[in-house]
Structure formats: structure tokens, C-alpha cells
Amino acid sequence: MSAPQALQKRSLNKPGNSQIAICVNPMAGRDVRRLAARASTVTHEAKMDCVARIAAGADAMGVDEIFIVREPFRIAERAVEWMRLNANVKLLNIELTHDLSDTARAIDAFRAHGVDHVVALGGDGTHRVIVKTDPEIYLVPLSTGTNNVFPLTVEATIAGEVAALGAKGLLPRDRMCRRAKVAKLSIDNCVQDIGLIDVVRIENDFVGNYRPFDPLKLREMVLTRAEPDAIGMSPIGGLMEPVSADDDCGLYVKFGAGHKRRVPVSPGYFRDVHISKTKKLAFGHSCELESNGLIAIDGDRLHRIEDGQRVSVNINRDGPHVYDVSASMRFAAENGLCERVA
């Protein structure tokens, strides 16, 4: 029996009740920043190991179904195809275009099967696509990208456990989850987009450039989180006026003559950044950006701005429901949930 046939046979054994999905971006952690800076390459084999540990953790907590999609490198499929799992594995086929829209279609496929708990592997850019596709999702985001401010650095086994306990309804979601902040971008009310961490206006650059940002081209930005211990745009604000994931506000940063900070704008890649102004942004307050250059979101240069266009950004806490992994496992231990499902 072939491996895909084995997956299909196992998935037909019994109907499922609790369901999780494992979403893998095969290209996360593999772009040019491995050459231009010192970012680590996250191999397909490392991602396969993560998927296997997620599946093992979810299975140990008694989840009924684990959903994956087939992608060009068969990362999730190969990770679980010979595992001895009690859970049914559902392998879905999606149309592949070999870009970030594959992640969006994967989330659409999971949601079409009623799955609302997802463990995702990727960086800020990958998770931005997931959230843009479905902001109501219950998410355990795992870090396997380049800039990883939004996703968590936790053991994949434990992520699988938490997702399964949540999907089974054993965790009090109002206490174990918090909605993430998002920055909502509007360009002339025609372009609508979101950022999980940063919306940055740059000049003298081009859409699709994957090299690390040149500080001399940065003009202004809005941050949902200004973390001094992060990589990328977030620590630029964080070294001036920290804003955490729990703070009900964002931060506006204006670049120019003023304060100088030496910042890791990419892993192992430091540059001096000049900041003329920072300002806390209350939820719902619209911040107007100048109509020149282009907009980068969560590390990706995405939108060209034409002269005279109105560019605005506001921050709200209406992103995905993100599990607090540590608090969830403490709750599970205190309430004997791991004993109950063993």
C-alpha cells in the first residue's frame, strides 16, 4: 500500500469530532536574506520534524482528526504518513501557484471542513496571510521564518497538545486565548490590507525586493508591537518606546534626524537607524502616512503609492485568537486534562 493510500485508509476509519489543521509554508525561512544577512535556513527536513511532533502532541491529547494539505515538497504529508496515530489524518488537495496564495487556499480548505484550530509554521509574512484569510481562527503560530515577532518560539510537541485541547473544548478560550492586534492599511479606500507587526513606508525601493531594508530608505511606520528583543522593524520602535503584544495601543515612528539606534534589521545584520519621532497610537485612531514611495508589511514590500493617494493605518485588537501555550498547559496540568485523555 502506498503512503497516500495509507493516509486515506486511516482517515476513513471513523468520523471525527475534534479537529486541528497543520499549515506549513514550505518557502518560509528560505529567501535571499540567507545570503544578504545571517538568517538561518529552515530546511524541509526541520519542518517535517516539527509537523511530526505537532501531530504526536495532538494525538496524545486525543484529537480525532488532523488536517494537512498536499504542497510541492510534501512536507506535512511525508511527516505523518507512517506515524502510528489514533487520530484520522485528512489529506486535502488545493490548487498550487507556488506563492503566498497557496497558504490562503490551505486555510480556506481547512475552514471548508469546519476546522478552526490551526498550528501554523512560518514567519510574520506567512501568519499575516493566514490572518488576512480568516481573522477568526484559533491559532498556535510557530516560528520558522525570517522575521518572527508574531509566531511563538515553543516546542512543536506542546503546540500540538494545546491545539488539540483547545479543539476538544477542554480549555477556557476566554482565559487561554487573546485576540492579536492588527494594523489595517487603507490606500484611497481601494487597497485594503493588514499587518500583524509593521506597516512601513519606504522610498527609492521596489515591490518584491526581498533584501534587508536599507535604513536610509525608511520614512515612517506603524507598529502593533515595538519589541526591543525582536528582529526587523519592531525593535526600531522597541528601543525607543516599547509596546508589547498585551498593550492596547500601537506605535508610530518617524525616521529622520534625532535619536540614533543600532538595530538588528535582519538576523545578525545591524544598521544605524535615525528616529525623529515616536508616538503611541490608541486603538481605532487613524494614522495618516505621506503619499510617496511604497508600503512594506511584515517584511514584504507590497504596495506602490501614487502621488496624492490617501494612506491611513489604524490598529485594533480584532486579529486571530492566539493561545497562550504556557498558561494552557498549566491549566491542563491543574485540571488533570492530560490524565483524562491518556
Short mmCIF file of C-alpha atoms in Angstrom, two decimals:
data_model
loop_
_atom_site.label_atom_id
_atom_site.label_comp_id
_atom_site.label_asym_id
_atom_site.label_seq_id
_atom_site.Cartn_x
_atom_site.Cartn_y
_atom_site.Cartn_z
CA MET A 1 0.00 0.00 0.00
CA SER A 2 1.41 3.43 -0.94
CA ALA A 3 1.83 6.15 1.69
CA PRO A 4 -1.01 8.38 0.36
CA GLN A 5 -3.27 5.30 0.29
CA ALA A 6 -2.32 4.57 3.88
CA LEU A 7 -3.30 8.11 4.84
CA GLN A 8 -6.61 7.84 3.04
CA LYS A 9 -7.38 4.43 4.57
CA ARG A 10 -6.68 5.69 8.05
CA SER A 11 -8.82 8.80 7.50
CA LEU A 12 -11.86 6.65 6.71
CA ASN A 13 -11.73 4.62 9.92
CA LYS A 14 -14.13 6.70 12.00
CA PRO A 15 -15.90 10.05 11.95
CA GLY A 16 -14.10 12.83 13.75
CA ASN A 17 -15.30 15.31 16.32
CA SER A 18 -12.33 17.43 17.39
CA GLN A 19 -10.19 18.68 14.53
CA ILE A 20 -6.94 20.57 14.10
CA ALA A 21 -5.01 21.57 10.99
CA ILE A 22 -1.27 21.86 10.47
CA CYS A 23 -0.38 24.59 7.97
CA VAL A 24 3.17 24.68 6.57
CA ASN A 25 4.66 27.36 4.34
CA PRO A 26 7.43 25.42 2.55
CA MET A 27 9.22 28.62 1.48
CA ALA A 28 9.30 30.31 4.90
CA GLY A 29 12.85 30.74 6.15
CA ARG A 30 14.44 30.23 2.73
CA ASP A 31 14.66 33.62 0.98
CA VAL A 32 17.63 35.80 -0.06
CA ARG A 33 18.17 37.05 3.48
CA ARG A 34 20.21 33.88 3.99
CA LEU A 35 22.76 35.48 1.63
CA ALA A 36 22.29 39.18 2.35
CA ALA A 37 22.23 38.77 6.15
CA ARG A 38 22.79 35.90 8.59
CA ALA A 39 19.34 34.42 8.84
CA SER A 40 19.17 30.66 9.36
CA THR A 41 17.80 28.38 6.68
CA VAL A 42 14.88 26.31 7.94
CA THR A 43 15.11 23.11 5.92
CA HIS A 44 12.22 20.98 4.72
CA GLU A 45 13.51 18.21 6.99
CA ALA A 46 13.36 20.52 10.03
CA LYS A 47 9.77 21.45 9.15
CA MET A 48 8.89 17.77 8.73
CA ASP A 49 10.22 17.10 12.22
CA CYS A 50 8.06 19.96 13.56
CA VAL A 51 4.95 18.60 11.83
CA ALA A 52 5.57 15.11 13.23
CA ARG A 53 5.93 16.49 16.76
CA ILE A 54 2.77 18.60 16.39
CA ALA A 55 0.86 15.52 15.24
CA ALA A 56 2.28 13.44 18.11
CA GLY A 57 1.28 16.07 20.67
CA ALA A 58 -2.23 16.45 19.26
CA ASP A 59 -2.68 12.69 19.07
CA ALA A 60 -1.58 12.25 22.68
CA MET A 61 -4.32 14.66 23.75
CA GLY A 62 -6.93 12.62 21.87
CA VAL A 63 -7.74 14.80 18.88
CA ASP A 64 -9.94 12.98 16.37
CA GLU A 65 -8.78 14.46 13.06
CA ILE A 66 -5.61 16.13 11.80
CA PHE A 67 -5.91 18.04 8.51
CA ILE A 68 -2.98 18.76 6.19
CA VAL A 69 -2.69 19.87 2.57
CA ARG A 70 -0.51 18.50 -0.19
CA GLU A 71 2.14 21.01 -1.27
CA PRO A 72 5.04 20.69 -3.72
CA PHE A 73 7.55 19.32 -1.21
CA ARG A 74 5.03 17.08 0.61
CA ILE A 75 6.41 18.27 3.96
CA ALA A 76 3.37 17.57 6.14
CA GLU A 77 2.36 14.51 4.13
CA ARG A 78 5.75 12.81 4.46
CA ALA A 79 5.98 13.79 8.15
CA VAL A 80 2.86 11.86 9.17
CA GLU A 81 2.39 9.20 6.51
CA TRP A 82 3.94 6.35 8.54
CA MET A 83 3.24 7.61 12.05
CA ARG A 84 1.17 5.36 14.30
CA LEU A 85 -1.62 7.76 15.18
CA ASN A 86 -5.04 7.16 16.63
CA ALA A 87 -6.21 10.38 15.00
CA ASN A 88 -7.56 10.29 11.47
CA VAL A 89 -5.31 12.17 9.03
CA LYS A 90 -7.14 14.12 6.32
CA LEU A 91 -5.03 14.98 3.29
CA LEU A 92 -6.53 17.79 1.19
CA ASN A 93 -5.59 18.83 -2.33
CA ILE A 94 -5.52 22.51 -3.24
CA GLU A 95 -4.64 24.42 -6.39
CA LEU A 96 -0.97 25.37 -6.19
CA THR A 97 0.52 28.56 -7.63
CA HIS A 98 3.76 28.38 -5.62
CA ASP A 99 3.37 31.71 -3.85
CA LEU A 100 1.79 33.05 -0.66
CA SER A 101 -1.70 32.49 -2.05
CA ASP A 102 -1.14 28.75 -1.50
CA THR A 103 -1.27 29.42 2.23
CA ALA A 104 -4.54 31.31 1.83
CA ARG A 105 -6.06 28.42 -0.12
CA ALA A 106 -4.90 25.96 2.53
CA ILE A 107 -6.70 27.94 5.22
CA ASP A 108 -9.83 28.16 3.04
CA ALA A 109 -9.70 24.36 2.58
CA PHE A 110 -9.39 23.77 6.32
CA ARG A 111 -12.26 26.14 7.11
CA ALA A 112 -14.43 24.47 4.45
CA HIS A 113 -14.10 21.27 6.50
CA GLY A 114 -15.07 23.07 9.71
CA VAL A 115 -11.57 23.26 11.17
CA ASP A 116 -10.95 26.40 13.23
CA HIS A 117 -7.86 25.37 15.24
CA VAL A 118 -4.59 25.66 13.31
CA VAL A 119 -0.95 25.15 14.17
CA ALA A 120 0.99 27.15 11.57
CA LEU A 121 4.69 27.09 10.68
CA GLY A 122 6.14 30.28 9.23
CA GLY A 123 7.25 33.82 9.97
CA ASP A 124 5.40 37.13 10.23
CA GLY A 125 4.60 37.14 6.50
CA THR A 126 3.11 33.64 6.50
CA HIS A 127 0.94 34.34 9.52
CA ARG A 128 -0.19 37.63 8.02
CA VAL A 129 -1.65 35.70 5.05
CA ILE A 130 -3.38 33.26 7.41
CA VAL A 131 -4.92 36.07 9.44
CA LYS A 132 -5.95 38.03 6.36
CA THR A 133 -7.72 34.89 5.08
CA ASP A 134 -9.55 34.23 8.35
CA PRO A 135 -9.11 36.60 11.32
CA GLU A 136 -11.48 34.49 13.45
CA ILE A 137 -9.17 31.48 13.52
CA TYR A 138 -7.81 29.91 16.72
CA LEU A 139 -4.08 29.83 16.20
CA VAL A 140 -0.87 28.39 17.63
CA PRO A 141 1.74 30.18 15.47
CA LEU A 142 5.19 28.55 15.35
CA SER A 143 8.34 30.36 14.29
CA THR A 144 10.06 29.00 11.15
CA GLY A 145 10.51 32.21 9.14
CA THR A 146 13.00 35.07 8.90
CA ASN A 147 11.32 37.79 10.98
CA ASN A 148 9.46 36.02 13.77
CA VAL A 149 7.92 38.62 16.06
CA PHE A 150 4.35 37.29 15.82
CA PRO A 151 4.88 33.49 15.93
CA LEU A 152 5.91 31.73 19.11
CA THR A 153 9.17 30.00 19.89
CA VAL A 154 7.79 26.93 21.66
CA GLU A 155 8.30 23.20 21.30
CA ALA A 156 6.13 21.85 18.47
CA THR A 157 5.01 18.88 20.58
CA ILE A 158 3.46 21.21 23.15
CA ALA A 159 1.89 23.33 20.41
CA GLY A 160 0.12 20.20 19.17
CA GLU A 161 -1.10 19.41 22.66
CA VAL A 162 -2.54 22.88 23.19
CA ALA A 163 -4.25 22.97 19.79
CA ALA A 164 -5.85 19.58 20.47
CA LEU A 165 -7.03 20.53 23.96
CA GLY A 166 -8.50 23.73 22.53
CA ALA A 167 -10.21 21.93 19.66
CA LYS A 168 -11.72 19.43 22.11
CA GLY A 169 -13.22 22.31 24.09
CA LEU A 170 -11.21 21.49 27.23
CA LEU A 171 -9.59 24.91 27.56
CA PRO A 172 -11.49 28.07 28.61
CA ARG A 173 -10.90 30.11 25.50
CA ASP A 174 -11.74 33.41 27.17
CA ARG A 175 -8.79 32.85 29.53
CA MET A 176 -6.35 30.88 27.39
CA CYS A 177 -6.69 32.94 24.16
CA ARG A 178 -6.24 36.59 23.39
CA ARG A 179 -7.05 38.30 20.15
CA ALA A 180 -3.96 39.61 18.41
CA LYS A 181 -3.56 43.19 17.29
CA VAL A 182 -3.64 44.02 13.59
CA ALA A 183 -2.72 47.16 11.68
CA LYS A 184 -5.28 47.88 8.97
CA LEU A 185 -3.97 49.69 5.90
CA SER A 186 -6.13 51.67 3.50
CA ILE A 187 -4.86 53.30 0.30
CA ASP A 188 -7.55 55.57 -1.19
CA ASN A 189 -10.16 53.09 0.09
CA CYS A 190 -9.13 50.89 -2.88
CA VAL A 191 -6.31 48.82 -1.38
CA GLN A 192 -7.20 47.22 1.95
CA ASP A 193 -4.56 45.15 3.70
CA ILE A 194 -3.40 44.17 7.18
CA GLY A 195 -0.16 43.80 9.06
CA LEU A 196 0.46 41.78 12.18
CA ILE A 197 3.57 43.67 13.27
CA ASP A 198 4.53 46.56 10.98
CA VAL A 199 3.33 48.76 8.15
CA VAL A 200 6.31 50.70 6.79
CA ARG A 201 6.59 53.48 4.20
CA ILE A 202 9.80 53.31 2.17
CA GLU A 203 11.18 55.46 -0.63
CA ASN A 204 13.53 54.59 -3.52
CA ASP A 205 12.76 50.87 -3.36
CA PHE A 206 10.66 48.42 -5.35
CA VAL A 207 7.82 45.97 -4.78
CA GLY A 208 9.02 42.38 -4.40
CA ASN A 209 12.51 43.22 -3.11
CA TYR A 210 13.49 40.60 -0.50
CA ARG A 211 16.77 42.11 0.62
CA PRO A 212 17.03 43.54 4.16
CA PHE A 213 15.67 47.07 4.49
CA ASP A 214 18.11 49.92 3.94
CA PRO A 215 17.60 52.31 6.90
CA LEU A 216 18.30 55.30 4.62
CA LYS A 217 15.11 54.46 2.69
CA LEU A 218 12.82 54.20 5.72
CA ARG A 219 10.44 57.15 6.17
CA GLU A 220 7.71 56.24 8.67
CA MET A 221 5.94 53.22 10.09
CA VAL A 222 3.18 51.95 12.34
CA LEU A 223 3.90 49.08 14.73
CA THR A 224 1.41 46.88 16.56
CA ARG A 225 4.33 45.67 18.69
CA ALA A 226 7.56 47.51 19.41
CA GLU A 227 9.70 44.79 20.98
CA PRO A 228 13.29 45.65 21.96
CA ASP A 229 14.24 41.94 21.92
CA ALA A 230 12.97 41.30 18.36
CA ILE A 231 14.46 41.38 14.85
CA GLY A 232 13.38 43.63 11.96
CA MET A 233 11.26 46.76 12.23
CA SER A 234 9.80 46.06 15.66
CA PRO A 235 12.98 46.76 17.68
CA ILE A 236 13.42 50.13 15.98
CA GLY A 237 10.40 51.31 17.94
CA GLY A 238 11.10 48.97 20.84
CA LEU A 239 14.49 50.55 21.58
CA MET A 240 12.74 53.93 21.85
CA GLU A 241 9.29 53.24 23.35
CA PRO A 242 8.43 49.56 23.92
CA VAL A 243 4.92 48.29 23.12
CA SER A 244 4.12 44.65 23.87
CA ALA A 245 1.51 42.27 22.49
CA ASP A 246 -0.59 42.90 25.62
CA ASP A 247 -0.56 46.70 25.40
CA ASP A 248 -3.80 48.11 23.98
CA CYS A 249 -2.07 50.54 21.64
CA GLY A 250 0.43 50.74 18.80
CA LEU A 251 3.38 52.97 17.98
CA TYR A 252 4.04 55.46 15.18
CA VAL A 253 7.70 56.01 14.20
CA LYS A 254 9.01 58.86 12.06
CA PHE A 255 12.53 58.45 10.65
CA GLY A 256 14.95 61.35 10.35
CA ALA A 257 17.43 63.44 12.30
CA GLY A 258 17.22 62.82 16.02
CA HIS A 259 17.88 59.69 18.02
CA LYS A 260 20.31 57.10 16.66
CA ARG A 261 19.88 53.42 17.48
CA ARG A 262 21.91 50.41 16.29
CA VAL A 263 19.28 47.83 15.37
CA PRO A 264 19.27 44.22 14.08
CA VAL A 265 17.14 44.86 10.98
CA SER A 266 17.64 41.23 9.95
CA PRO A 267 19.19 38.29 11.85
CA GLY A 268 22.84 39.10 12.56
CA TYR A 269 22.61 42.24 10.39
CA PHE A 270 22.91 45.54 12.32
CA ARG A 271 22.43 49.03 10.94
CA ASP A 272 22.24 52.52 12.44
CA VAL A 273 18.71 53.93 12.30
CA HIS A 274 17.82 57.59 12.86
CA ILE A 275 14.47 58.33 14.51
CA SER A 276 12.99 61.80 14.77
CA LYS A 277 9.69 60.98 16.50
CA THR A 278 7.66 58.24 18.16
CA LYS A 279 4.05 58.40 19.32
CA LYS A 280 1.71 55.88 20.94
CA LEU A 281 -1.41 55.16 18.86
CA ALA A 282 -4.71 54.46 20.55
CA PHE A 283 -6.93 51.72 19.12
CA GLY A 284 -9.11 52.96 16.28
CA HIS A 285 -7.09 56.13 15.77
CA SER A 286 -6.34 56.67 12.08
CA CYS A 287 -2.70 57.50 11.35
CA GLU A 288 -2.09 59.24 8.02
CA LEU A 289 1.09 58.43 6.07
CA GLU A 290 2.59 60.52 3.29
CA SER A 291 1.70 59.60 -0.31
CA ASN A 292 5.13 58.73 -1.65
CA GLY A 293 7.17 55.55 -2.16
CA LEU A 294 5.79 52.14 -1.29
CA ILE A 295 4.36 50.21 1.63
CA ALA A 296 6.00 47.15 3.15
CA ILE A 297 4.03 44.94 5.52
CA ASP A 298 5.57 42.41 7.92
CA GLY A 299 8.80 42.36 5.92
CA ASP A 300 7.30 42.19 2.42
CA ARG A 301 7.31 45.18 0.04
CA LEU A 302 3.78 45.06 -1.36
CA HIS A 303 2.11 48.31 -2.46
CA ARG A 304 3.28 51.23 -4.61
CA ILE A 305 1.85 54.60 -3.55
CA GLU A 306 0.87 57.11 -6.22
CA ASP A 307 1.13 60.86 -5.64
CA GLY A 308 -1.94 62.24 -3.94
CA GLN A 309 -3.27 58.92 -2.65
CA ARG A 310 -4.60 58.88 0.91
CA VAL A 311 -2.75 56.33 3.03
CA SER A 312 -4.04 55.55 6.51
CA VAL A 313 -3.38 52.91 9.15
CA ASN A 314 -5.28 52.09 12.32
CA ILE A 315 -4.74 49.43 14.96
CA ASN A 316 -7.35 47.26 16.64
CA ARG A 317 -7.44 44.01 18.55
CA ASP A 318 -9.51 42.03 16.07
CA GLY A 319 -6.91 39.59 14.81
CA PRO A 320 -6.82 35.83 15.42
CA HIS A 321 -7.38 34.12 18.75
CA VAL A 322 -3.83 33.16 19.81
CA TYR A 323 -3.35 30.56 22.53
CA ASP A 324 -1.11 31.25 25.49
CA VAL A 325 0.74 27.93 25.37
CA SER A 326 2.27 28.14 28.83
CA ALA A 327 -0.98 29.14 30.54
CA SER A 328 -2.88 26.46 28.63
CA MET A 329 -0.54 23.70 29.76
CA ARG A 330 -0.66 24.92 33.37
CA PHE A 331 -4.45 24.80 33.20
CA ALA A 332 -4.28 21.30 31.70
CA ALA A 333 -1.98 20.12 34.49
CA GLU A 334 -4.04 21.70 37.28
CA ASN A 335 -7.24 20.16 35.95
CA GLY A 336 -5.91 16.70 35.09
CA LEU A 337 -6.64 17.06 31.39
CA CYS A 338 -3.60 15.07 30.31
CA GLU A 339 -4.62 12.18 32.59
CA ARG A 340 -8.18 12.29 31.25
CA VAL A 341 -7.19 11.79 27.63
CA ALA A 342 -4.39 9.25 28.19
#
